[in-house]
Tab-separated table of C-alpha atoms in Angstrom:
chain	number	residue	atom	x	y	z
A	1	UNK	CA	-2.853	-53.480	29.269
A	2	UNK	CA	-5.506	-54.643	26.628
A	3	UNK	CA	-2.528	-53.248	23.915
A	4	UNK	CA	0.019	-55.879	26.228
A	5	UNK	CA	-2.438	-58.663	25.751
A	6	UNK	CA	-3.204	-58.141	22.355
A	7	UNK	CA	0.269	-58.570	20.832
A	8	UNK	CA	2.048	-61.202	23.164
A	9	UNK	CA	-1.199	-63.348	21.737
A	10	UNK	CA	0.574	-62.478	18.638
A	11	UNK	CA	3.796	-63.406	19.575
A	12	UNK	CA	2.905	-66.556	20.662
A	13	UNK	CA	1.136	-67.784	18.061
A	14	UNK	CA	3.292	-67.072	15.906
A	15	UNK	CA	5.861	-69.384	17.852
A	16	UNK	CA	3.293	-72.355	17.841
A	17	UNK	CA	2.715	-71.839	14.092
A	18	UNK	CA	6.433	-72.269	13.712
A	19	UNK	CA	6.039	-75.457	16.613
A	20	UNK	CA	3.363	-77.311	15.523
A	21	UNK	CA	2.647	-76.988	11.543
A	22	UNK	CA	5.647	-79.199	10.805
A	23	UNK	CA	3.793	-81.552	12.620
A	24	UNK	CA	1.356	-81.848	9.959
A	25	UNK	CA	3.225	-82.061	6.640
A	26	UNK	CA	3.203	-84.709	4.280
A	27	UNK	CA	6.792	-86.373	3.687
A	28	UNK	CA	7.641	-87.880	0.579
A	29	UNK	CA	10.428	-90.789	-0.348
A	30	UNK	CA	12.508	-88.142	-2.606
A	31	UNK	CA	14.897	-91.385	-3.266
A	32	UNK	CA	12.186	-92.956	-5.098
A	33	UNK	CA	11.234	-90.161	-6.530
A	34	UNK	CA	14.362	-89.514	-7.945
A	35	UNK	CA	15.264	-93.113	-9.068
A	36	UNK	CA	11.962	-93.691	-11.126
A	37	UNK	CA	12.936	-90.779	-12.703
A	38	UNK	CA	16.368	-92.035	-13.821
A	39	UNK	CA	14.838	-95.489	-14.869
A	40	UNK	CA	12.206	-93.903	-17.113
A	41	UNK	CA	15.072	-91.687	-18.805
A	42	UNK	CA	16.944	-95.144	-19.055
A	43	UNK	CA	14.226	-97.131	-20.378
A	44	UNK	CA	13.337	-94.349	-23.224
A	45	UNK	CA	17.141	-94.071	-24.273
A	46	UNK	CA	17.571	-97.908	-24.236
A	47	UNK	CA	14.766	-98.617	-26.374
A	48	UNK	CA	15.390	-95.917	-28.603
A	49	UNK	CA	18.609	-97.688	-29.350
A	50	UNK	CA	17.093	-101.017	-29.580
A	51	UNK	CA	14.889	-99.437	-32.405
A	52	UNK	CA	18.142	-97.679	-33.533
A	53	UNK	CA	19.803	-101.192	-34.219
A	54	UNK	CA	17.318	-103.132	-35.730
A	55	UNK	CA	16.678	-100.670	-38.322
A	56	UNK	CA	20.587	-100.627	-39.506
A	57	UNK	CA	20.355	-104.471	-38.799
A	58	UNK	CA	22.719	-104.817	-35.770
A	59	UNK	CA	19.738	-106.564	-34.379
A	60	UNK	CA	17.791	-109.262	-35.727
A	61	UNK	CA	14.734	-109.702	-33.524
A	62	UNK	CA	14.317	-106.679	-31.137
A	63	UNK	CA	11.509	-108.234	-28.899
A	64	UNK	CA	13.729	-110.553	-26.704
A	65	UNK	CA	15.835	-107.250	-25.993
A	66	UNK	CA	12.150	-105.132	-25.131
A	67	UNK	CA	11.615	-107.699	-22.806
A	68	UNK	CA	14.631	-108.116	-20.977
A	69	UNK	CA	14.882	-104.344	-20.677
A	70	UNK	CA	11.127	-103.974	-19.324
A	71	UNK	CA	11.407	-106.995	-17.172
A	72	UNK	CA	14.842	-104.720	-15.434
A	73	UNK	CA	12.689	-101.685	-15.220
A	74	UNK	CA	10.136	-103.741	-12.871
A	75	UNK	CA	12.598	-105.266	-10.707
A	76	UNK	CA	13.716	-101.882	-9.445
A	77	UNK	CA	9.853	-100.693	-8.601
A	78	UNK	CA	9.593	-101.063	-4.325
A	79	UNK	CA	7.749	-104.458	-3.588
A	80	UNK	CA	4.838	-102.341	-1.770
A	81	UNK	CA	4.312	-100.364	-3.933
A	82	UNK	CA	4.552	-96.948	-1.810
A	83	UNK	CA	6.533	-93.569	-3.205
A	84	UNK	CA	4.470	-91.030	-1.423
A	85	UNK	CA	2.927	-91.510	1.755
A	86	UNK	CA	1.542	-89.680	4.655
A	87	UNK	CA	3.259	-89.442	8.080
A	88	UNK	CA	2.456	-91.273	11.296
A	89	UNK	CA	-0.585	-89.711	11.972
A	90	UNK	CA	0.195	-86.975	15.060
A	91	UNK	CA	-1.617	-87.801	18.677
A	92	UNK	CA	-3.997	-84.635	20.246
A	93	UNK	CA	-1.934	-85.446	23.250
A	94	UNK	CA	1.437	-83.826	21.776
A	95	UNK	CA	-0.178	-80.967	20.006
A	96	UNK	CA	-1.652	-80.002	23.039
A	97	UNK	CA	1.586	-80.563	25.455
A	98	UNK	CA	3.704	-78.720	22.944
A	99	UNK	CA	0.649	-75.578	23.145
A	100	UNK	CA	0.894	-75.664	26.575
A	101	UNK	CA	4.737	-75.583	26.892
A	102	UNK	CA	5.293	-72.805	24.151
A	103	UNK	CA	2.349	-70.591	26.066
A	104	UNK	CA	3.835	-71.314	29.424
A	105	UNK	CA	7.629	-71.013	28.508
A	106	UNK	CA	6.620	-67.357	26.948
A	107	UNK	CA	4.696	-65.938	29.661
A	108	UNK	CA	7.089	-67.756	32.538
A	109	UNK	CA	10.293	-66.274	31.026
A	110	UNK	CA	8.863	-62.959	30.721
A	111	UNK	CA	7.283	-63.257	34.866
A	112	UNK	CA	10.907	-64.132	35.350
A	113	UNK	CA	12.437	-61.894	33.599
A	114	UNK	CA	10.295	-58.893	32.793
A	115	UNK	CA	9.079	-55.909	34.348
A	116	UNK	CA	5.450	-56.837	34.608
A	117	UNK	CA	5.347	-55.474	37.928
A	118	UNK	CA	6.926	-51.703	37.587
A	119	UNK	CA	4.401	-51.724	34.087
A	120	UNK	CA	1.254	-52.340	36.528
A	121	UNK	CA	2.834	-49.703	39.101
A	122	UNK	CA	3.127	-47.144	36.335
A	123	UNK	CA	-0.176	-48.158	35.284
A	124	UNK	CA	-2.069	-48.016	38.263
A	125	UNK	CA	-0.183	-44.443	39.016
A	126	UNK	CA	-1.030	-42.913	35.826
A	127	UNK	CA	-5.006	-43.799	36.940
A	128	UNK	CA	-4.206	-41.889	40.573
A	129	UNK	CA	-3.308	-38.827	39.126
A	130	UNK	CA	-6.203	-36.862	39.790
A	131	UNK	CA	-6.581	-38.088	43.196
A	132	UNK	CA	-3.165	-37.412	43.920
A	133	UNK	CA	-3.041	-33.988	42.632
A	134	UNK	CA	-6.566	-33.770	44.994
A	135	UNK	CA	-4.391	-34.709	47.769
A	136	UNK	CA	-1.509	-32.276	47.014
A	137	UNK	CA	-3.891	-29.092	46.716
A	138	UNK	CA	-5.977	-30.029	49.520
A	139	UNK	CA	-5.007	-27.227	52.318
A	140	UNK	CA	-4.392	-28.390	55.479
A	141	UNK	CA	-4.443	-31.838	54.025
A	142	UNK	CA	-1.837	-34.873	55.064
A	143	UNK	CA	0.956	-33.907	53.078
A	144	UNK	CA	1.978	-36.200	50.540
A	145	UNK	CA	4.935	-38.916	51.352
A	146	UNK	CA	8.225	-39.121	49.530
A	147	UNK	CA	6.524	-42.312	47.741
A	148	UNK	CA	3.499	-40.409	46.687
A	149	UNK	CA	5.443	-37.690	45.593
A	150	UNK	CA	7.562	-39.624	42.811
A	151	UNK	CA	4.367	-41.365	41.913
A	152	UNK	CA	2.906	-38.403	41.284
A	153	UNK	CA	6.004	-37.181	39.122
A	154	UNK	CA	5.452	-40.227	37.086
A	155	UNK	CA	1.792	-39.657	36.753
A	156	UNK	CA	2.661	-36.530	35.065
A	157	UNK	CA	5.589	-37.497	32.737
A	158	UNK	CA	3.167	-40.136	31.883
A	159	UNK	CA	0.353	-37.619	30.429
A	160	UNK	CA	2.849	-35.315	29.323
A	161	UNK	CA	4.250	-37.470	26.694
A	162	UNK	CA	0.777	-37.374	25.617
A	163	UNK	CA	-0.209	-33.870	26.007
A	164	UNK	CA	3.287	-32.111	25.227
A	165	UNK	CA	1.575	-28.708	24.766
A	166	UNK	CA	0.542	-28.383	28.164
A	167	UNK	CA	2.304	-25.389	29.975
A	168	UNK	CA	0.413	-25.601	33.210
A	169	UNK	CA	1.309	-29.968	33.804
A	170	UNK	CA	5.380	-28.612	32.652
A	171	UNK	CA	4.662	-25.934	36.052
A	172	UNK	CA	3.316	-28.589	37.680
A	173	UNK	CA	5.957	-31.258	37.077
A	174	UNK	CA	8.584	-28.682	38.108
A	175	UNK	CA	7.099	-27.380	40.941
A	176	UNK	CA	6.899	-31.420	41.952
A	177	UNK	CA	10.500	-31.466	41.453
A	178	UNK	CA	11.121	-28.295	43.725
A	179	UNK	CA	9.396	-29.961	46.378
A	180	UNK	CA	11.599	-32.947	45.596
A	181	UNK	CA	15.001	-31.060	45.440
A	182	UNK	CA	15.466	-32.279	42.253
A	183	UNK	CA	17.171	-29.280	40.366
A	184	UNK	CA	17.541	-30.748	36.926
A	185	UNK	CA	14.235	-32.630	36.373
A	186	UNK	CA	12.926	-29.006	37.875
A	187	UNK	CA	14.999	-27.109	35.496
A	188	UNK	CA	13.995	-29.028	32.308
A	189	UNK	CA	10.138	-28.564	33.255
A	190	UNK	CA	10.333	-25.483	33.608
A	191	UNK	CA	12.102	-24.419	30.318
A	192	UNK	CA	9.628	-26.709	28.807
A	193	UNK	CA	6.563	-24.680	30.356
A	194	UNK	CA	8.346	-21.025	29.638
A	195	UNK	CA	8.731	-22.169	25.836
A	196	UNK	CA	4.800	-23.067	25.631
A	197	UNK	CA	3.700	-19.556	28.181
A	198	UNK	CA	7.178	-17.053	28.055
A	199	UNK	CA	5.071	-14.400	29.850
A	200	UNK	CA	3.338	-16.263	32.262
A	201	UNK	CA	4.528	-15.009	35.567
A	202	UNK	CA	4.040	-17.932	38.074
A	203	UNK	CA	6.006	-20.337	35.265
A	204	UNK	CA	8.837	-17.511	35.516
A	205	UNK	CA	8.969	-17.347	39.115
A	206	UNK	CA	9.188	-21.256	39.112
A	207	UNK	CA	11.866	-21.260	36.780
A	208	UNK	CA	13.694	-18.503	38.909
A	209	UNK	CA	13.654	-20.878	41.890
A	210	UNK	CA	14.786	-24.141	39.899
A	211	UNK	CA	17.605	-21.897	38.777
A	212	UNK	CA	18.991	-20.841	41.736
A	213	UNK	CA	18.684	-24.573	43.397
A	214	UNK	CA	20.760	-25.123	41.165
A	215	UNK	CA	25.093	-25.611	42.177
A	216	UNK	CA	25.779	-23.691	39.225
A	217	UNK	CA	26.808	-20.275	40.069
A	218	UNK	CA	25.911	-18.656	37.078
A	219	UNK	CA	23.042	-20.084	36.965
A	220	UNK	CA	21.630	-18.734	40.622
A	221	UNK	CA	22.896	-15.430	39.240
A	222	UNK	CA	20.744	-15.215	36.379
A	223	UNK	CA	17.536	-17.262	38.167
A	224	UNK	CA	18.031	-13.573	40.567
A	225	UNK	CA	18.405	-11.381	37.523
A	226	UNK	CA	15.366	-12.690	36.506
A	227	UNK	CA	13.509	-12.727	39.508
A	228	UNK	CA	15.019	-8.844	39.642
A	229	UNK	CA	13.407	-8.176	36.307
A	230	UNK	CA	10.346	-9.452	37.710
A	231	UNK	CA	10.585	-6.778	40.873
A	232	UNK	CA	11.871	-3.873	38.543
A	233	UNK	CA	8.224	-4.704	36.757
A	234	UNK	CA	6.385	-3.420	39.513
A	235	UNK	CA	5.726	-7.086	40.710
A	236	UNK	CA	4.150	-7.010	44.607
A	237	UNK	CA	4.522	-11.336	45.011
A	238	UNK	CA	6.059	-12.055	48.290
A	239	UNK	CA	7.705	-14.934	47.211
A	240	UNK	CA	10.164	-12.920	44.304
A	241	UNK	CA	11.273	-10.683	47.517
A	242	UNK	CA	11.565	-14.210	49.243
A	243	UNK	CA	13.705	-15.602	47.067
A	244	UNK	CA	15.818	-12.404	46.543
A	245	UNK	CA	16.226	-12.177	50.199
A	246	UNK	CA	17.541	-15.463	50.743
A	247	UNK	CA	19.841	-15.392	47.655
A	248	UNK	CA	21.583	-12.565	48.750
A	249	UNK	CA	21.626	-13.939	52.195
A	250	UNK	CA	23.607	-16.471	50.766
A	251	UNK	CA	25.702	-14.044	49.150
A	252	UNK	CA	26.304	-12.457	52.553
A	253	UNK	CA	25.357	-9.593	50.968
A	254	UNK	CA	23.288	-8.589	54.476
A	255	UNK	CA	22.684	-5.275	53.519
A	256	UNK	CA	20.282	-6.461	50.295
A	257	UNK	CA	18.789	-9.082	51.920
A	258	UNK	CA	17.555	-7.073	55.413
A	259	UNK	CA	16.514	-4.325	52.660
A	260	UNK	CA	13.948	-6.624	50.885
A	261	UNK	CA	12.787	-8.463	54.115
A	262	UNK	CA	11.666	-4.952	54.900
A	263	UNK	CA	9.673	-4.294	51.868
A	264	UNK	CA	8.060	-8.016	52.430
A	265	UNK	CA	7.322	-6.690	56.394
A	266	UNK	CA	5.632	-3.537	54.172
A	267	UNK	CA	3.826	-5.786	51.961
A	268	UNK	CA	2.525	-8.396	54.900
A	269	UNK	CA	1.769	-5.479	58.079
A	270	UNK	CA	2.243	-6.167	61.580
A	271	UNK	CA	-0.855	-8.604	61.665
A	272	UNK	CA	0.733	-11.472	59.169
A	273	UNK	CA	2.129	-14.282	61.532
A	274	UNK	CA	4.850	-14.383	59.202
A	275	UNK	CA	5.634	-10.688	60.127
A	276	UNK	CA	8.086	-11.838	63.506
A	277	UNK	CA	9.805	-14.354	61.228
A	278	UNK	CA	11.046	-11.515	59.283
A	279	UNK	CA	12.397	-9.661	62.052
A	280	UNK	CA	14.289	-12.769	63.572
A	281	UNK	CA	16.054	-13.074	60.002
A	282	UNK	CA	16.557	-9.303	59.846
A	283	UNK	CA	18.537	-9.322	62.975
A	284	UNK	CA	20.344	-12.684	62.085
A	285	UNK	CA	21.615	-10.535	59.235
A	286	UNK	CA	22.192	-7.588	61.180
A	287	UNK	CA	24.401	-9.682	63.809
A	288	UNK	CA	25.916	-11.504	60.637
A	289	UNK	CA	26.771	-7.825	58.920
A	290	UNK	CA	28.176	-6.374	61.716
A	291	UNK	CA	30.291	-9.674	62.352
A	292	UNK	CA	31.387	-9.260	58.958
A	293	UNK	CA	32.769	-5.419	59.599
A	294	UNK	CA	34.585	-6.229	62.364
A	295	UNK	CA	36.358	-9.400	60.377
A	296	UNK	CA	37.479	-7.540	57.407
A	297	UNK	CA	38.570	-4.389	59.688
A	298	UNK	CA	42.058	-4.343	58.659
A	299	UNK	CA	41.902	-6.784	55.501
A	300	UNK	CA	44.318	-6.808	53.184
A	301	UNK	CA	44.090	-7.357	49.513
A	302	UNK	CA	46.663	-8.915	47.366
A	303	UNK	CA	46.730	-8.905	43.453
A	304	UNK	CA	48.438	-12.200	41.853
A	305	UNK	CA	50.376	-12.277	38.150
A	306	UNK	CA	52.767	-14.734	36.820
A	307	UNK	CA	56.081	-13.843	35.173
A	308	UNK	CA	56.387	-14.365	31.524
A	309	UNK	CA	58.732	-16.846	31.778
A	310	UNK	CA	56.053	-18.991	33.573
A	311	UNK	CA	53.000	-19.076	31.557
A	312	UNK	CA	52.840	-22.583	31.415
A	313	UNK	CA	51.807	-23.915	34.879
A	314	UNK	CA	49.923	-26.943	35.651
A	315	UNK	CA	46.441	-27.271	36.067
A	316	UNK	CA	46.128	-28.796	39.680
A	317	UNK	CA	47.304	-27.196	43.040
A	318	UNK	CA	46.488	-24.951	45.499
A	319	UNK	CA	47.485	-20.904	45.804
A	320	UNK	CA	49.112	-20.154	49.277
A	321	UNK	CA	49.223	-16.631	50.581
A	322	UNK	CA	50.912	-16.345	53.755
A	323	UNK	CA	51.287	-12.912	55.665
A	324	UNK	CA	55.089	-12.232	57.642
A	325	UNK	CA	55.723	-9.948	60.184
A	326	UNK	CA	59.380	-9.920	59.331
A	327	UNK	CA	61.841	-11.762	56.681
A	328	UNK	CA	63.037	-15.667	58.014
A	329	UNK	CA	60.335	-16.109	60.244
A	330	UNK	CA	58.938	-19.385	59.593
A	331	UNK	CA	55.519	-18.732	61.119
A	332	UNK	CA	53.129	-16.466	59.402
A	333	UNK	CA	50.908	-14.581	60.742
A	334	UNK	CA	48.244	-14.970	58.633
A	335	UNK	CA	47.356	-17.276	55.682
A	336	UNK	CA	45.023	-18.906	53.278
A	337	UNK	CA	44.696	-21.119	50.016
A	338	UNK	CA	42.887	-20.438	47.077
A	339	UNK	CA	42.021	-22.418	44.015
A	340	UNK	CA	44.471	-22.512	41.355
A	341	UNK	CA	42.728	-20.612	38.333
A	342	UNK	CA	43.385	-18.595	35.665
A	343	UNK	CA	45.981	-15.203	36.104
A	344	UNK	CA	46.019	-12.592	37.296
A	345	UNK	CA	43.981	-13.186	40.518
A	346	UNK	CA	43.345	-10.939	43.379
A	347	UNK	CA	42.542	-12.506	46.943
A	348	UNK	CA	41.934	-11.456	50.070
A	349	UNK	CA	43.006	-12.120	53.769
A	350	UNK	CA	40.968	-11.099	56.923
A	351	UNK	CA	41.295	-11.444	60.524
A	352	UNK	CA	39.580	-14.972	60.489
A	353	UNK	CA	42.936	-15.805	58.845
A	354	UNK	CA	45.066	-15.197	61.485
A	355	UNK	CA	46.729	-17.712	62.541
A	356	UNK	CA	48.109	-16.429	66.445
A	357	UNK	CA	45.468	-16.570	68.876
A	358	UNK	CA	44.577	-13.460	70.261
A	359	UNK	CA	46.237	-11.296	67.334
A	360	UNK	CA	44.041	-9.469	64.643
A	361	UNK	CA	45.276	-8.493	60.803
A	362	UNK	CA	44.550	-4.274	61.553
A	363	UNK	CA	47.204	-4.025	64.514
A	364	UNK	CA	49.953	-4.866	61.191
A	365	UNK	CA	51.430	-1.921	60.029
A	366	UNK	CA	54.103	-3.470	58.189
A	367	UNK	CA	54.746	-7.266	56.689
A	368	UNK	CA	55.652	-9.107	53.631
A	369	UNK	CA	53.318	-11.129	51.586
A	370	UNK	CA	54.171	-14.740	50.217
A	371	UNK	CA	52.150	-16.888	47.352
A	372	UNK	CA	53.191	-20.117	46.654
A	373	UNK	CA	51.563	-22.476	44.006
A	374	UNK	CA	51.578	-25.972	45.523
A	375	UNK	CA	51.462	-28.184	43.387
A	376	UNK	CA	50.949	-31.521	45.660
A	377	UNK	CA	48.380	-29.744	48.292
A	378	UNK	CA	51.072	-30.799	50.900
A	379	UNK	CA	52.467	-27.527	52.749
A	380	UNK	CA	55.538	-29.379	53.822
A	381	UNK	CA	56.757	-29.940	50.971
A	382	UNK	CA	58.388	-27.336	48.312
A	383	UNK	CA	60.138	-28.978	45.666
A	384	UNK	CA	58.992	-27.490	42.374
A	385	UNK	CA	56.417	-24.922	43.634
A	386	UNK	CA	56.422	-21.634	42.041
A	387	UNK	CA	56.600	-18.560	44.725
A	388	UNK	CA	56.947	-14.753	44.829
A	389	UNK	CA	56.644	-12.712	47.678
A	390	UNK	CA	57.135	-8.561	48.063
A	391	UNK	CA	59.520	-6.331	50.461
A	392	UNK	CA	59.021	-5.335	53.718
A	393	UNK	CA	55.691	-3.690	52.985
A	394	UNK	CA	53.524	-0.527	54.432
A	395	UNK	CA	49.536	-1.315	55.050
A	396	UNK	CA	49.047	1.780	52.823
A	397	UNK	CA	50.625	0.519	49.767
A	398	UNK	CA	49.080	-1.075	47.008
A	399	UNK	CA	50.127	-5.226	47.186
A	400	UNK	CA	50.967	-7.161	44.107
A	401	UNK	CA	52.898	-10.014	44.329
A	402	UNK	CA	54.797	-11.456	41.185
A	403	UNK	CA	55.038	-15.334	40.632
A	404	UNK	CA	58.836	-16.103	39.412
A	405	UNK	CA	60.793	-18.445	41.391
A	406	UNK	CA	60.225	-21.957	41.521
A	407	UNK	CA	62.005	-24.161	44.691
């Protein structure tokens, strides 16, 4: 703030130098000035002439000429006499009303239109950092409100542009973030921190997590790899199995994740409170595995290509695959869209995409499959979507389908 102080004092003098000092000069009457010059250059020449012609004897008597030019030279002098004066001389009144307005028009203009008030907030955060991180590492403590939270973030960005080198304040700041939701900011610490400490295992862990809050696919795949890395090294910390577990819960890969919620039960023993959370979650995933078994009982798999002739398809629309119990039937029996992506493609239908109440995919034991690429998302509609479908299929043939008609 002193810094703040220090050079809008600046500023502002600076304006009143440029305000005031005029106030103060001497003026001058550069007509006069100029005009005695060009009489004095007229009166030298003129009686350098007069001297000229009496001494070739144009002139007899040169003293009535001397005098007639020196009595022209006075009657163009001012009658009072003045060719440089000083100006009115300035009141204390103005000086100090034109202070007070450049002082007040500065610091008014920047009340009104500065950001006085987010500089004190960030000040006065940046001061509450260590009672804030107090407050955040106090156990069993109030926890800290959404408000106190991005304070504190801003307390730390605020010393880290200071202290760049500081690995554990980059955890810190990204662990803030975590708590916050805030992928990217959580992300970007945490690089930050593994680039000052690569082998520190908490900053890995952290960076693990920030990577698989992330949307990005393939980057929750390799926040797990890493995390996996971290198990393959013999690591025991519940919160890598944690994080593994839910991951692949995600996945609905059920089978992975009830595996390592049973090596955290291991790791915990029947007297951690947190020992009947992991068998509610176990047999969620149980329920949710075996739910899974019975819904792709029957599925069928379908491999997608394009003909040669259309390689160049647009890049919006919608894949349909539609299942037929027999040829002309308008109704399928099962189907499902897909993003349009790159070819060849393989899909898959299960009994959740039946479309007949009461039917499921395994009692098929012959149909024909359909794909259609629809261009406009509406199903109604046909005109210019590519299709293929296959013949009257058996369930224990291999199904490709072949893109090369287009309505």
């Amino acid at each position: 703030m002193i810094l703040f102080w220090i050079w809008t004092s600046v500023l502002v003098i600076i304006a009143l130098c440029f305000a005031v000092l005029p106030l103060f000069r001497r003026t001058s009457d550069e007509g006069a000035k100029k005009r005695d010059k060009l009489n004095k250059a007229f009166y030298l020449d003129r009686v350098a002439e007069i001297r000229q012609e009496t001494e070739t004897g144009l002139v007899a008597d040169e003293q009535p000429l001397m005098t007639e030019l020196k009595q022209s030279l006075l009657d163009d002098v001012p009658t009072d006499g003045t060719v440089l004066q000083r100006s009115q001389p300035v009141k204390r009144g103005v000086v100090a009303g034109l202070i007070l307005l450049v002082v007040f028009a500065s610091y008014g203009l920047y009340l009104t239109l500065g950001n006085y008030r987010q500089l004190g907030h960030w000040q006065q955060v940046a001061r509450q950092l260590p009672e804030l991180s107090k407050k955040l590492m106090q156990p069993g403590g109030n926890p800290l409100t959404s408000q106190e939270i991005q304070d504190l973030s801003l307390a730390l960005r605020t010393r880290l542009s200071q202290t760049p080198n500081d690995a554990t304040g980059w955890l810190f700041l990204g662990k803030i973030a975590l708590a916050s939701e805030d992928a990217t900011t959580a992300i970007g610490a945490m690089v930050k921190a593994r680039l000052l400490a690569p082998d520190d295992q908490e900053i890995m862990v952290g960076y693990a997590q920030a990577m698989m809050m992330a949307g990005d696919e393939q980057q929750q795949s390799q926040g797990a790899s890493l995390l996996q890395s971290l198990v393959d090294q013999g690591s025991s910390d519940i919160r890598i199995y944690s994080l593994l577990a839910f991951h692949a819960y995600e996945q609905q890969d059920f089978a992975k994740a009830i595996h390592l919620w049973q090596i955290m039960q291991s790791l915990l023993g029947p007297e951690d409170h947190r020992y009947l959370m992991l068998a509610k979650s176990i047999a969620s995933a149980q329920d949710k595995m075996k739910s899974a078994q019975e819904v792709s009982a029957g599925a069928i798999s379908v491999g997608i290509s394009l003909s040669p002739e259309l390689r160049n398809l647009p890049r919006q629309g919608v894949v349909i695959v539609s299942v037929h119990t027999q040829e002309g039937r308008t109704m399928p029996f099962a189907a499902a869209r897909f993003p349009l992506r790159s070819f060849p493609m393989h899909v898959r239908l299960d009994s959740q995409n039946v479309l007949i109440s009461g039917k499921k995919l395994e009692e098929l034991t012959s149909f024909i499959v359909k794909v259609r690429i629809d261009l406009d998302g509406n199903v109604t509609t046909q005109t210019g979507d590519f299709y293929g479908q296959t013949q009257m299929l058996n369930r224990d043939k291999t199904i490709e389908v072949v893109i090369d008609k287009q309505y």
